[in-house]
Amino acid sequence: MDMDTLDLTAEERSFQQEVRSFYDENMTPEFRRAAELTSWTFAEFEFGRRWQKILHQRGWGAPTWPVELGGAGWSARQHLIWEIETARARPPTPMWMGRELVAPCIIKFGTPSQIEFFLPRIIAGDDWWAQGYSEPGAGSDLASLQLSAVKDGDDYVLNGSKIWSTFAQFANRMFMLVRTSKLPKKQQGITFLLVDMDTPGIEVRPIINIAGEHEFNQVFFTDVRVPRERRLGKEDEGWSVARHLLLYEHGAGLVRTTSELRRRVRWIRDIADLEADGRGGYLSQDPDFSRKLALLEIAVEAADFAADQLILTSASGAPPGAIAELLTLRSRELGQTLTELAVDAIGYYAALDQRESRFVEANVEPVGPPHILMPTPFFLAQRAATIAGGTPEIHRNNLAKHLLGL
Ligand SMILES: Cc1cc2nc3c(=O)[nH]c(=O)nc-3n(C[C@H](O)[C@H](O)[C@H](O)COP(=O)(O)OP(=O)(O)OC[C@H]3O[C@@H](n4cnc5c(N)ncnc54)[C@H](O)[C@@H]3O)c2cc1C
């Protein structure tokens, strides 16, 4: 949404100015580059880490948290202004599983000492959390997970493995679902644990993705001892914690995602102004390409408008719900269409493998004009957008149930 459509009050304008000045002062060329080179959700870890620390120093480390825990206490409209300005400034995105996913669960289900211990470390950018849900035999059907946790004195002893754990190589903690009992219903007997990654018996093995990058991992647990006070919620009732977390997962960063899609539409337009159409003109003059881009733009504008409305109508900090799930799915599918168009636009340049040049501090110069560097990694990374966080079939099943009541 453009700010003009929002019709800001004088106070809101001054808030907007405050946010803009913050970005003007803190967005260094390195941070800009880290965001530009992000092909999937998170920027290079180190730049995300530094950025979280800057946000925290300003008091904006976790705006949606309750004020007493460090939240900003903004109105819904201030949140929207923040999101729009953030999309405009494009800072690097830190891995947010701690701040956005496990934190709301610790706030809701944690003991006072868990809240006191974990929350300040997350907001300060000292603790980084990986999500330990999926297993080789449990993805969409998460409740069939098998990683076993057997009680022994004051500890649980863990054996098994988690897979696709994004950025687990950087995380010092992992929130996990483990099997504590075999009960008739598979959703029962699951427990939610908060685990230190440096516990003996944990091994993180890289999995290299389709773009040749090390983003996720398989994590092996062999006789790993986790103290009982690291359980979140009750034993065997971790499924209710997991469900609470999923409520947040669907909405995390939605406005930023749709604003980013709008920015990417402009990016493709710019590429089309630079690329030849093979008939002596530029791709932007090609009627077929222009039609595809226009259709995409209309769909992106609609998704962005709907995402803004969602923020305005939900109280700050409230779980975003089924509409957010619908919009998340829609924007992920649009993101994929968009990357296909970007790859089409750069033609044979798309075949170049330039991963050595795609680090902020890379010392390998990219080949070709600057605009050809990111379409291919972006295209490849976006293939995962309709797998991670739930496949389209699973989302549509959920929507049929929760939105349509089928
Ligand atoms: C980039 C990326 C990052 C990830 N990061 C993490 C992470 O940090 N932590 C974590 O725990 N997990 C992570 N995941 C795992 C992700 O949550 C799972 O991949 C996802 O839940 C799908 O599970 P699966 O891969 O086992 O596929 P499956 O569940 O085996 O699905 C295979 C196919 O069957 C279809 N299908 C399955 N069940 C049904 C059904 N009931 N009805 C209709 N169709 C069905 C699916 O739609 C899909 O097409 C990540 C995945 C990716 C790609």
XYZ file of C-alpha atoms and ligand atoms in Angstrom:
459
model
C 0.000 0.000 0.000
C 1.214 3.528 -0.638
C 1.324 5.888 2.279
C -1.030 8.274 0.410
C -3.795 5.681 0.571
C -3.369 5.476 4.339
C -4.119 9.178 4.903
C -1.776 9.684 7.858
C -2.527 11.950 10.825
C 0.118 14.459 11.947
C 1.235 12.100 14.719
C 1.489 9.190 12.324
C 3.538 11.335 9.954
C 5.980 12.102 12.698
C 6.199 8.399 13.568
C 6.824 7.634 9.906
C 9.575 10.254 9.901
C 11.123 8.692 12.987
C 11.200 5.281 11.276
C 12.653 6.765 8.080
C 15.391 8.586 9.986
C 16.241 5.367 11.814
C 16.689 3.590 8.493
C 18.604 6.486 6.924
C 21.053 6.462 9.822
C 21.561 2.715 10.087
C 21.306 1.184 6.635
C 24.956 0.900 5.602
C 25.958 -0.284 2.095
C 26.786 -3.713 3.624
C 23.287 -4.086 5.025
C 21.822 -3.043 1.670
C 23.991 -5.547 -0.144
C 23.060 -8.315 2.319
C 19.378 -7.700 1.540
C 19.981 -7.555 -2.224
C 21.787 -10.896 -2.124
C 19.046 -12.655 -0.160
C 17.442 -15.265 -2.394
C 15.412 -16.997 0.297
C 13.941 -15.755 3.559
C 17.012 -14.872 5.595
C 20.024 -12.706 4.855
C 23.543 -13.960 5.517
C 23.465 -14.833 9.198
C 26.095 -12.387 10.411
C 24.364 -9.368 8.834
C 20.985 -10.429 10.206
C 22.546 -10.835 13.643
C 24.068 -7.367 13.574
C 20.825 -5.868 12.321
C 18.813 -7.415 15.171
C 21.223 -5.810 17.637
C 20.680 -2.405 16.034
C 16.903 -2.840 16.227
C 17.184 -3.806 19.858
C 19.306 -0.776 20.726
C 16.581 1.416 19.244
C 13.880 -0.385 21.293
C 12.384 -2.028 18.195
C 13.878 -5.516 18.574
C 10.455 -7.206 18.754
C 7.710 -4.595 18.226
C 4.779 -7.015 18.534
C 5.770 -8.453 21.923
C 4.049 -7.225 25.082
C 5.524 -3.885 26.157
C 6.814 -5.238 29.488
C 8.954 -7.734 27.554
C 10.355 -5.169 25.143
C 7.494 -4.709 22.633
C 6.976 -1.267 21.088
C 3.346 -0.768 22.167
C 2.370 0.509 18.721
C -1.153 0.813 17.352
C -2.180 -1.400 14.425
C -1.639 1.561 12.065
C 1.835 2.194 13.466
C 2.647 -1.463 12.841
C 1.528 -1.057 9.263
C 3.612 2.099 8.824
C 6.576 0.216 10.273
C 6.071 -2.684 7.871
C 5.703 -0.427 4.831
C 8.770 1.633 5.744
C 10.728 -1.538 6.444
C 9.811 -2.945 3.051
C 10.920 0.373 1.538
C 14.263 0.465 3.371
C 14.874 -3.259 2.871
C 17.139 -4.144 5.788
C 18.656 -7.637 5.992
C 16.201 -10.156 7.464
C 17.562 -11.940 10.523
C 16.563 -15.585 11.058
C 13.356 -14.959 12.980
C 12.310 -18.341 14.326
C 13.165 -17.182 17.851
C 11.536 -13.766 17.770
C 8.465 -14.635 15.713
C 7.778 -18.315 16.425
C 9.027 -19.656 19.726
C 8.771 -16.367 21.641
C 4.937 -16.121 21.446
C 4.810 -19.738 22.695
C 7.170 -19.064 25.599
C 5.055 -16.018 26.473
C 1.881 -18.117 26.464
C 3.083 -21.453 27.892
C 6.400 -20.641 29.623
C 7.116 -20.608 33.348
C 8.137 -17.204 34.769
C 11.770 -18.339 34.848
C 11.634 -19.507 31.186
C 10.200 -16.128 30.178
C 12.804 -14.280 32.189
C 15.663 -16.368 30.829
C 14.871 -16.723 27.119
C 13.023 -13.599 26.033
C 15.752 -11.000 26.735
C 18.301 -13.139 24.885
C 16.101 -13.389 21.799
C 15.296 -9.700 21.574
C 18.947 -8.729 22.113
C 20.123 -10.954 19.246
C 22.203 -13.128 21.595
C 20.205 -16.336 21.098
C 19.299 -17.802 17.714
C 16.688 -20.537 17.438
C 16.259 -23.284 14.866
C 12.939 -25.034 14.369
C 13.079 -28.782 15.034
C 9.763 -30.052 13.733
C 10.220 -32.104 10.528
C 11.730 -35.574 10.523
C 12.607 -37.900 7.639
C 9.231 -39.612 8.125
C 7.182 -36.621 9.320
C 6.590 -33.441 7.322
C 3.020 -32.563 6.351
C 1.889 -35.266 8.719
C 3.891 -33.759 11.556
C 2.109 -35.674 14.294
C 3.743 -38.913 13.149
C 7.097 -37.687 14.466
C 9.232 -40.322 16.170
C 12.284 -38.656 17.744
C 12.136 -40.283 21.131
C 12.550 -38.617 24.518
C 12.719 -41.037 27.431
C 12.580 -39.787 30.999
C 15.630 -40.585 33.086
C 15.815 -38.889 36.487
C 15.425 -35.145 35.928
C 16.286 -35.372 32.238
C 14.782 -36.450 28.957
C 17.148 -38.540 26.822
C 16.729 -37.864 23.098
C 17.452 -40.196 20.179
C 16.560 -39.689 16.531
C 16.900 -36.922 13.944
C 15.311 -33.726 12.680
C 15.581 -32.650 9.046
C 15.414 -29.480 6.919
C 16.400 -27.435 9.985
C 17.012 -24.005 8.483
C 20.159 -22.208 9.712
C 20.670 -24.810 12.470
C 24.387 -24.373 11.767
C 24.112 -20.876 13.293
C 21.571 -21.560 16.025
C 22.594 -21.966 19.649
C 19.129 -23.276 20.573
C 16.438 -25.376 18.951
C 12.750 -25.681 19.817
C 11.665 -29.228 19.162
C 8.773 -31.606 19.143
C 9.647 -35.018 20.558
C 7.757 -38.236 21.243
C 7.423 -38.907 24.984
C 4.592 -41.509 24.844
C 2.926 -43.780 22.343
C -0.780 -43.096 22.843
C -3.705 -44.126 20.621
C -3.973 -40.672 19.016
C -0.655 -39.617 17.472
C -1.150 -35.943 18.423
C -1.010 -37.062 22.031
C 2.318 -38.086 23.545
C 4.262 -35.242 21.901
C 6.281 -32.845 24.074
C 7.767 -29.430 23.248
C 11.397 -28.937 24.356
C 13.812 -26.002 24.376
C 17.234 -27.464 23.661
C 20.789 -26.046 23.743
C 22.627 -26.890 20.531
C 25.944 -27.395 22.330
C 24.565 -30.328 24.357
C 26.777 -33.420 23.857
C 25.324 -35.885 21.334
C 23.961 -33.299 18.859
C 25.441 -33.337 15.360
C 24.465 -30.867 12.627
C 25.056 -32.178 9.092
C 24.607 -29.821 6.131
C 22.153 -30.421 3.307
C 23.006 -28.425 0.184
C 19.961 -26.986 -1.578
C 19.143 -26.777 -5.292
C 20.967 -23.433 -5.579
C 24.144 -24.996 -4.136
C 23.753 -23.222 -0.795
C 23.992 -24.532 2.745
C 20.746 -23.336 4.260
C 19.277 -26.337 5.982
C 20.544 -29.401 7.794
C 19.791 -32.779 9.222
C 20.375 -32.757 12.974
C 21.165 -36.023 14.738
C 20.507 -36.666 18.424
C 22.317 -39.507 20.200
C 21.607 -39.895 23.936
C 21.150 -36.132 24.292
C 20.189 -35.163 27.854
C 17.726 -32.286 28.182
C 16.769 -31.130 31.695
C 13.095 -31.324 32.535
C 12.879 -27.565 33.178
C 13.488 -27.099 29.441
C 10.038 -28.495 28.684
C 7.560 -25.896 27.417
C 4.016 -26.698 28.548
C 2.972 -30.090 29.867
C 4.450 -33.459 29.048
C 2.603 -35.243 26.237
C 0.701 -32.023 25.433
C 3.238 -30.357 23.156
C 0.817 -30.484 20.232
C -1.165 -27.556 21.658
C 2.062 -25.510 21.851
C 2.887 -26.508 18.260
C -0.558 -25.428 17.086
C -0.158 -22.057 18.778
C 3.160 -21.587 16.992
C 1.650 -22.401 13.598
C -0.844 -19.580 14.085
C 2.104 -17.175 14.067
C 4.084 -18.915 11.339
C 1.417 -18.181 8.757
C 1.395 -14.451 9.355
C 5.067 -13.718 9.991
C 6.197 -10.836 7.791
C 3.226 -11.021 5.432
C 3.077 -7.321 4.568
C 6.798 -7.286 4.004
C 6.426 -10.267 1.696
C 3.753 -8.636 -0.427
C 5.589 -5.289 -0.479
C 8.677 -7.184 -1.561
C 6.653 -8.735 -4.389
C 5.669 -5.232 -5.527
C 9.308 -4.205 -5.477
C 10.205 -7.306 -7.467
C 7.624 -6.433 -10.133
C 9.411 -3.097 -10.585
C 12.720 -4.979 -10.648
C 11.523 -7.159 -13.545
C 10.295 -4.070 -15.340
C 13.778 -2.563 -15.005
C 15.365 -5.769 -16.298
C 12.974 -5.747 -19.260
C 14.140 -2.205 -20.076
C 17.725 -3.466 -20.299
C 17.266 -6.767 -22.105
C 16.990 -6.982 -25.907
C 13.878 -8.622 -27.379
C 15.832 -10.203 -30.253
C 14.075 -7.975 -32.819
C 16.078 -4.807 -32.349
C 14.015 -3.462 -29.438
C 13.798 -4.075 -25.714
C 11.888 -6.771 -23.872
C 9.697 -4.138 -22.224
C 8.208 -3.442 -25.702
C 7.324 -7.082 -26.268
C 3.508 -7.439 -26.064
C 3.547 -10.997 -24.741
C 6.043 -10.227 -21.977
C 4.205 -7.002 -21.059
C 0.902 -8.833 -20.802
C 2.365 -11.456 -18.454
C 3.940 -8.764 -16.311
C 0.720 -6.729 -16.167
C -1.331 -9.740 -15.044
C 1.218 -10.490 -12.365
C 1.258 -6.887 -11.197
C -2.523 -6.814 -10.776
C -2.435 -9.981 -8.680
C 0.460 -8.657 -6.561
C -1.315 -5.334 -5.927
C -4.423 -7.190 -4.771
C -2.425 -9.438 -2.400
C -0.554 -6.461 -0.977
C -3.773 -4.538 -0.373
C -5.327 -7.543 1.379
C -2.235 -8.032 3.570
C -2.401 -4.388 4.687
C -6.070 -4.743 5.558
C -5.233 -7.781 7.643
C -2.757 -5.827 9.763
C -5.214 -2.972 10.191
C -8.059 -5.213 11.301
C -6.113 -7.471 13.675
C -5.053 -6.154 17.064
C -1.280 -5.961 17.332
C 0.281 -9.203 18.536
C -2.882 -11.249 17.868
C -2.459 -14.444 15.838
C -3.212 -13.733 12.195
C -5.417 -16.792 11.494
C -6.862 -18.404 8.381
C -6.911 -15.320 6.123
C -3.189 -14.931 6.749
C -2.720 -18.542 5.736
C -4.632 -17.909 2.519
C -2.591 -14.813 1.731
C 0.695 -16.492 2.604
C -0.061 -19.259 0.146
C -1.149 -16.749 -2.502
C 1.964 -14.624 -2.143
C 4.238 -17.661 -2.266
C 2.650 -18.807 -5.494
C 2.895 -15.294 -6.932
C 6.559 -15.164 -5.867
C 7.210 -18.270 -7.914
C 5.484 -16.898 -11.016
C 7.506 -13.745 -10.607
C 10.851 -15.552 -10.492
C 9.921 -17.498 -13.611
C 9.374 -14.224 -15.431
C 12.685 -12.826 -14.134
C 14.554 -15.873 -15.444
C 12.752 -15.623 -18.796
C 13.812 -12.005 -19.003
C 17.566 -12.610 -18.700
C 17.607 -15.429 -21.284
C 20.826 -17.456 -21.505
C 22.462 -15.544 -18.627
C 20.174 -17.588 -16.381
C 22.415 -20.626 -16.898
C 25.445 -19.022 -15.163
C 26.371 -20.389 -11.754
C 27.657 -17.375 -9.823
C 27.315 -18.535 -6.239
C 30.923 -17.499 -5.432
C 29.952 -13.881 -6.059
C 26.831 -13.831 -3.951
C 28.311 -12.988 -0.541
C 28.539 -9.511 0.891
C 32.290 -9.869 1.300
C 32.864 -12.009 -1.838
C 36.126 -11.392 -3.661
C 34.940 -12.947 -6.939
C 33.546 -10.370 -9.363
C 30.211 -11.405 -10.946
C 30.179 -12.026 -14.711
C 27.912 -9.913 -16.935
C 25.761 -6.891 -16.115
C 24.673 -6.505 -12.450
C 20.976 -7.243 -13.084
C 21.666 -10.854 -14.107
C 23.132 -11.951 -10.765
C 19.994 -12.652 -8.727
C 17.171 -13.957 -10.988
C 18.489 -17.559 -11.083
C 19.208 -18.027 -7.342
C 15.916 -16.303 -6.604
C 14.109 -18.651 -9.008
C 15.763 -21.736 -7.497
C 15.189 -20.675 -3.894
C 11.541 -19.892 -4.539
C 10.868 -23.520 -5.533
C 10.934 -24.202 -1.792
C 8.369 -21.495 -1.032
C 5.527 -23.928 -1.593
C 7.123 -26.660 0.543
C 8.575 -24.904 3.596
C 5.965 -23.959 6.151
C 3.412 -26.288 4.551
C 2.643 -27.403 0.995
C -0.284 -25.914 -1.013
C -2.285 -29.128 -0.593
C -1.976 -28.930 3.181
C -2.833 -25.212 3.292
C -5.853 -25.796 1.058
C -7.001 -28.648 3.289
C -6.703 -26.316 6.317
C -8.545 -23.520 4.541
C -11.330 -25.847 3.474
C -11.748 -26.789 7.118
C -11.242 -23.489 8.938
C -12.420 -20.912 6.430
C -15.081 -22.748 4.452
C -16.182 -25.096 7.244
C -16.028 -28.160 4.948
C 13.532 -24.387 2.382
C 12.908 -25.218 3.477
C 13.141 -24.894 4.799
C 12.581 -25.685 5.814
N 12.873 -25.359 7.122
C 12.419 -26.147 8.104
C 12.797 -25.895 9.462
O 13.552 -24.952 9.765
N 12.342 -26.726 10.413
C 11.505 -27.777 10.138
O 11.100 -28.474 11.064
N 11.127 -28.051 8.860
C 11.574 -27.268 7.848
N 11.220 -27.546 6.537
C 10.421 -28.736 6.257
C 8.998 -28.453 5.822
O 8.217 -28.081 6.926
C 8.471 -29.740 5.147
O 9.237 -29.938 3.979
C 7.008 -29.632 4.808
O 6.226 -29.650 5.959
C 6.552 -30.795 3.870
O 6.904 -32.020 4.410
P 7.710 -33.113 3.561
O 8.885 -32.429 2.943
O 7.984 -34.269 4.458
O 6.747 -33.534 2.392
P 5.538 -34.606 2.472
O 4.728 -34.312 3.682
O 6.119 -35.969 2.359
O 4.694 -34.237 1.204
C 4.982 -34.772 -0.097
C 3.838 -34.411 -1.036
O 2.605 -35.040 -0.600
C 1.566 -34.076 -0.456
N 0.708 -34.403 0.693
C 1.103 -34.837 1.913
N 0.042 -35.008 2.731
C -1.067 -34.687 2.012
C -2.468 -34.653 2.301
N -2.947 -34.989 3.510
N -3.324 -34.258 1.317
C -2.852 -33.893 0.104
N -1.532 -33.922 -0.233
C -0.650 -34.308 0.696
C 2.294 -32.756 -0.183
O 1.494 -31.649 -0.537
C 3.533 -32.901 -1.067
O 3.229 -32.531 -2.394
C 11.759 -26.784 5.505
C 11.506 -27.109 4.154
C 12.083 -26.339 3.140
C 11.807 -26.717 1.721
